[in-house]
PDB file of C-alpha atoms in Angstrom:
ATOM      1  CA  THR A   1      -3.438   6.902   7.988  1.00  0.00           C
ATOM      2  CA  TYR A   2      -5.886   5.715  10.595  1.00  0.00           C
ATOM      3  CA  LEU A   3      -6.317   1.934  10.816  1.00  0.00           C
ATOM      4  CA  MET A   4      -9.330   0.449  12.593  1.00  0.00           C
ATOM      5  CA  PRO A   5      -8.935  -3.348  12.514  1.00  0.00           C
ATOM      6  CA  GLU A   6     -12.017  -5.312  13.519  1.00  0.00           C
ATOM      7  CA  SER A   7     -12.128  -7.886  16.296  1.00  0.00           C
ATOM      8  CA  TYR A   8     -12.318 -11.503  15.272  1.00  0.00           C
ATOM      9  CA  THR A   9     -12.225 -15.026  16.683  1.00  0.00           C
ATOM     10  CA  ASP A  10      -9.509 -17.373  15.424  1.00  0.00           C
ATOM     11  CA  SER A  11      -9.730 -21.152  14.883  1.00  0.00           C
ATOM     12  CA  LEU A  12      -8.691 -21.828  18.510  1.00  0.00           C
ATOM     13  CA  GLY A  13     -11.606 -19.764  19.828  1.00  0.00           C
ATOM     14  CA  GLN A  14      -9.435 -16.825  20.902  1.00  0.00           C
ATOM     15  CA  LYS A  15     -11.141 -13.439  20.597  1.00  0.00           C
ATOM     16  CA  ILE A  16      -8.633 -10.999  19.070  1.00  0.00           C
ATOM     17  CA  ASN A  17      -9.116  -7.237  19.719  1.00  0.00           C
ATOM     18  CA  PRO A  18      -6.422  -5.211  17.888  1.00  0.00           C
ATOM     19  CA  ASP A  19      -5.928  -1.544  18.816  1.00  0.00           C
ATOM     20  CA  ASN A  20      -6.610   1.281  16.378  1.00  0.00           C
ATOM     21  CA  THR A  21      -3.427   2.768  14.918  1.00  0.00           C
ATOM     22  CA  ASN A  22      -2.518   6.289  13.747  1.00  0.00           C
ATOM     23  CA  LEU A  23       0.326   6.754  11.247  1.00  0.00           C
ATOM     24  CA  LEU A  24       1.812   9.882   9.693  1.00  0.00           C
ATOM     25  CA  THR A  25       4.280   9.359   6.832  1.00  0.00           C
ATOM     26  CA  ALA A  26       6.233  11.863   4.720  1.00  0.00           C
ATOM     27  CA  THR A  27       7.017  10.813   1.138  1.00  0.00           C
ATOM     28  CA  ALA A  28       9.304  12.234  -1.569  1.00  0.00           C
ATOM     29  CA  MET A  29       9.047  10.747  -5.075  1.00  0.00           C
ATOM     30  CA  LEU A  30      10.532  11.179  -8.538  1.00  0.00           C
ATOM     31  CA  HIS A  31       8.229  10.065 -11.380  1.00  0.00           C
ATOM     32  CA  PHE A  32       9.092   9.340 -15.028  1.00  0.00           C
ATOM     33  CA  ARG A  33       6.126   9.299 -17.483  1.00  0.00           C
ATOM     34  CA  PRO A  34       7.092  10.168 -21.088  1.00  0.00           C
ATOM     35  CA  ARG A  35       4.334  10.263 -23.710  1.00  0.00           C
ATOM     36  CA  CYS A  36       4.914   8.176 -26.839  1.00  0.00           C
ATOM     37  CA  GLY A  37       2.771   8.222 -29.974  1.00  0.00           C
ATOM     38  CA  ASP A  38       0.347  10.855 -31.227  1.00  0.00           C
ATOM     39  CA  MET A  39      -2.302   8.945 -33.157  1.00  0.00           C
ATOM     40  CA  TRP A  40      -5.503   7.462 -31.641  1.00  0.00           C
ATOM     41  CA  TYR A  41      -3.523   5.777 -28.916  1.00  0.00           C
ATOM     42  CA  TYR A  42      -0.541   6.460 -26.741  1.00  0.00           C
ATOM     43  CA  VAL A  43       1.807   4.257 -24.789  1.00  0.00           C
ATOM     44  CA  ARG A  44       3.440   5.589 -21.666  1.00  0.00           C
ATOM     45  CA  PRO A  45       6.081   3.714 -19.697  1.00  0.00           C
ATOM     46  CA  THR A  46       6.128   4.788 -16.063  1.00  0.00           C
ATOM     47  CA  ALA A  47       8.681   4.513 -13.296  1.00  0.00           C
ATOM     48  CA  TYR A  48       9.189   6.051  -9.890  1.00  0.00           C
ATOM     49  CA  VAL A  49      11.577   5.946  -6.947  1.00  0.00           C
ATOM     50  CA  GLY A  50      11.087   7.506  -3.567  1.00  0.00           C
ATOM     51  CA  LEU A  51      11.801   7.662   0.129  1.00  0.00           C
ATOM     52  CA  THR A  52       9.310   7.440   2.972  1.00  0.00           C
ATOM     53  CA  TYR A  53       9.744   8.404   6.600  1.00  0.00           C
ATOM     54  CA  ASP A  54       7.227   7.720   9.365  1.00  0.00           C
ATOM     55  CA  LEU A  55       6.854  10.931  11.352  1.00  0.00           C
ATOM     56  CA  TYR A  56       4.538   9.151  13.778  1.00  0.00           C
ATOM     57  CA  GLY A  57       3.942   5.430  14.152  1.00  0.00           C
ATOM     58  CA  PRO A  58       3.467   3.868  17.590  1.00  0.00           C
ATOM     59  CA  ASN A  59       4.107   0.318  18.721  1.00  0.00           C
ATOM     60  CA  THR A  60       0.901  -1.694  18.460  1.00  0.00           C
ATOM     61  CA  LYS A  61      -0.774  -4.052  20.859  1.00  0.00           C
ATOM     62  CA  THR A  62      -3.508  -6.636  20.608  1.00  0.00           C
ATOM     63  CA  ASN A  63      -5.721  -7.980  23.394  1.00  0.00           C
ATOM     64  CA  VAL A  64      -6.447 -11.714  23.172  1.00  0.00           C
ATOM     65  CA  ARG A  65      -9.119 -13.438  25.237  1.00  0.00           C
ATOM     66  CA  ILE A  66      -9.783 -17.161  25.491  1.00  0.00           C
ATOM     67  CA  ALA A  67     -12.331 -18.539  27.934  1.00  0.00           C
ATOM     68  CA  ASP A  68     -11.862 -16.533  31.166  1.00  0.00           C
ATOM     69  CA  SER A  69      -8.223 -15.546  30.655  1.00  0.00           C
ATOM     70  CA  SER A  70      -6.681 -12.832  28.520  1.00  0.00           C
ATOM     71  CA  TYR A  71      -3.218 -11.691  27.489  1.00  0.00           C
ATOM     72  CA  LEU A  72      -1.634  -8.822  25.592  1.00  0.00           C
ATOM     73  CA  ILE A  73       0.541  -9.123  22.475  1.00  0.00           C
ATOM     74  CA  SER A  74       2.813  -6.138  21.795  1.00  0.00           C
ATOM     75  CA  SER A  75       4.641  -5.544  18.540  1.00  0.00           C
ATOM     76  CA  LYS A  76       7.561  -3.370  17.596  1.00  0.00           C
ATOM     77  CA  ARG A  77       6.878  -0.687  15.030  1.00  0.00           C
ATOM     78  CA  MET A  78       8.547  -0.937  11.642  1.00  0.00           C
ATOM     79  CA  PRO A  79      11.703   1.091  10.950  1.00  0.00           C
ATOM     80  CA  ARG A  80      10.825   4.717  10.154  1.00  0.00           C
ATOM     81  CA  LEU A  81      12.872   5.065   6.936  1.00  0.00           C
ATOM     82  CA  GLY A  82      11.815   3.204   3.804  1.00  0.00           C
ATOM     83  CA  ALA A  83      12.304   3.177   0.043  1.00  0.00           C
ATOM     84  CA  GLU A  84       9.733   2.686  -2.717  1.00  0.00           C
ATOM     85  CA  GLY A  85       9.943   2.069  -6.422  1.00  0.00           C
ATOM     86  CA  GLY A  86       7.780   0.940  -9.265  1.00  0.00           C
ATOM     87  CA  ILE A  87       7.494   0.371 -12.985  1.00  0.00           C
ATOM     88  CA  GLY A  88       4.505   0.176 -15.272  1.00  0.00           C
ATOM     89  CA  LEU A  89       2.953   0.700 -18.657  1.00  0.00           C
ATOM     90  CA  GLU A  90      -0.115   2.799 -19.514  1.00  0.00           C
ATOM     91  CA  THR A  91      -2.062   2.994 -22.742  1.00  0.00           C
ATOM     92  CA  SER A  92      -5.248   4.627 -24.014  1.00  0.00           C
ATOM     93  CA  ILE A  93      -7.244   3.181 -26.890  1.00  0.00           C
ATOM     94  CA  ASN A  94     -10.366   5.072 -27.889  1.00  0.00           C
ATOM     95  CA  ASN A  95     -12.223   5.542 -24.581  1.00  0.00           C
ATOM     96  CA  TRP A  96     -10.259   2.905 -22.630  1.00  0.00           C
ATOM     97  CA  ASP A  97      -7.366   3.583 -20.243  1.00  0.00           C
ATOM     98  CA  ILE A  98      -5.412   0.409 -19.411  1.00  0.00           C
ATOM     99  CA  SER A  99      -2.388   0.109 -17.152  1.00  0.00           C
ATOM    100  CA  ILE A 100      -0.248  -2.570 -15.562  1.00  0.00           C
ATOM    101  CA  GLY A 101       2.323  -1.977 -12.864  1.00  0.00           C
ATOM    102  CA  TYR A 102       4.574  -3.370 -10.172  1.00  0.00           C
ATOM    103  CA  ASP A 103       5.451  -1.585  -6.919  1.00  0.00           C
ATOM    104  CA  LEU A 104       8.129  -2.439  -4.360  1.00  0.00           C
ATOM    105  CA  GLY A 105       8.326  -1.115  -0.803  1.00  0.00           C
ATOM    106  CA  LEU A 106      11.427  -1.754   1.307  1.00  0.00           C
ATOM    107  CA  ARG A 107      12.284  -1.237   4.944  1.00  0.00           C
ATOM    108  CA  GLU A 108      14.704  -3.042   7.217  1.00  0.00           C
ATOM    109  CA  ASP A 109      13.459  -6.667   7.543  1.00  0.00           C
ATOM    110  CA  TYR A 110      10.355  -5.836   5.450  1.00  0.00           C
ATOM    111  CA  GLN A 111       9.377  -6.071   1.768  1.00  0.00           C
ATOM    112  CA  SER A 112       6.105  -5.250   0.045  1.00  0.00           C
ATOM    113  CA  HIS A 113       5.457  -6.444  -3.528  1.00  0.00           C
ATOM    114  CA  THR A 114       2.313  -5.252  -5.302  1.00  0.00           C
ATOM    115  CA  GLY A 115       1.090  -5.882  -8.837  1.00  0.00           C
ATOM    116  CA  MET A 116      -1.869  -4.065 -10.351  1.00  0.00           C
ATOM    117  CA  LEU A 117      -3.884  -4.230 -13.562  1.00  0.00           C
ATOM    118  CA  LYS A 118      -6.370  -1.389 -14.140  1.00  0.00           C
ATOM    119  CA  ALA A 119      -8.915  -0.771 -16.872  1.00  0.00           C
ATOM    120  CA  ARG A 120     -11.115   2.326 -17.060  1.00  0.00           C
ATOM    121  CA  TYR A 121     -13.756   3.272 -19.611  1.00  0.00           C
ATOM    122  CA  ASN A 122     -14.262   7.016 -20.115  1.00  0.00           C
ATOM    123  CA  PHE A 123     -17.724   8.098 -21.275  1.00  0.00           C
TER     124      PHE A 123
END
């Protein structure tokens, strides 16, 4: 992953210039997606669990400038080892694919919760 955050000015008038960041993460996952039904539709529950490990992920820093003075904010990188999991439900009706899901990402002192609803029309 290569992140290129843009500079911005906050409500205090400070100009924030975050550094670009390179990340390299290895992931191992187990997925469960059985197919149910054989008529004009199908319902498929989904689930997965996995481990992630950051092979490369540097500490980040941000330059802040206000008026004629500036300072540097440094941050510690997140722990390298993490766990992921998710559950969901997929269905297809005629030409529509519809899914809903929830994903959880965990690391030490960090949690990521994501919900998603997708609809796709196939023509």
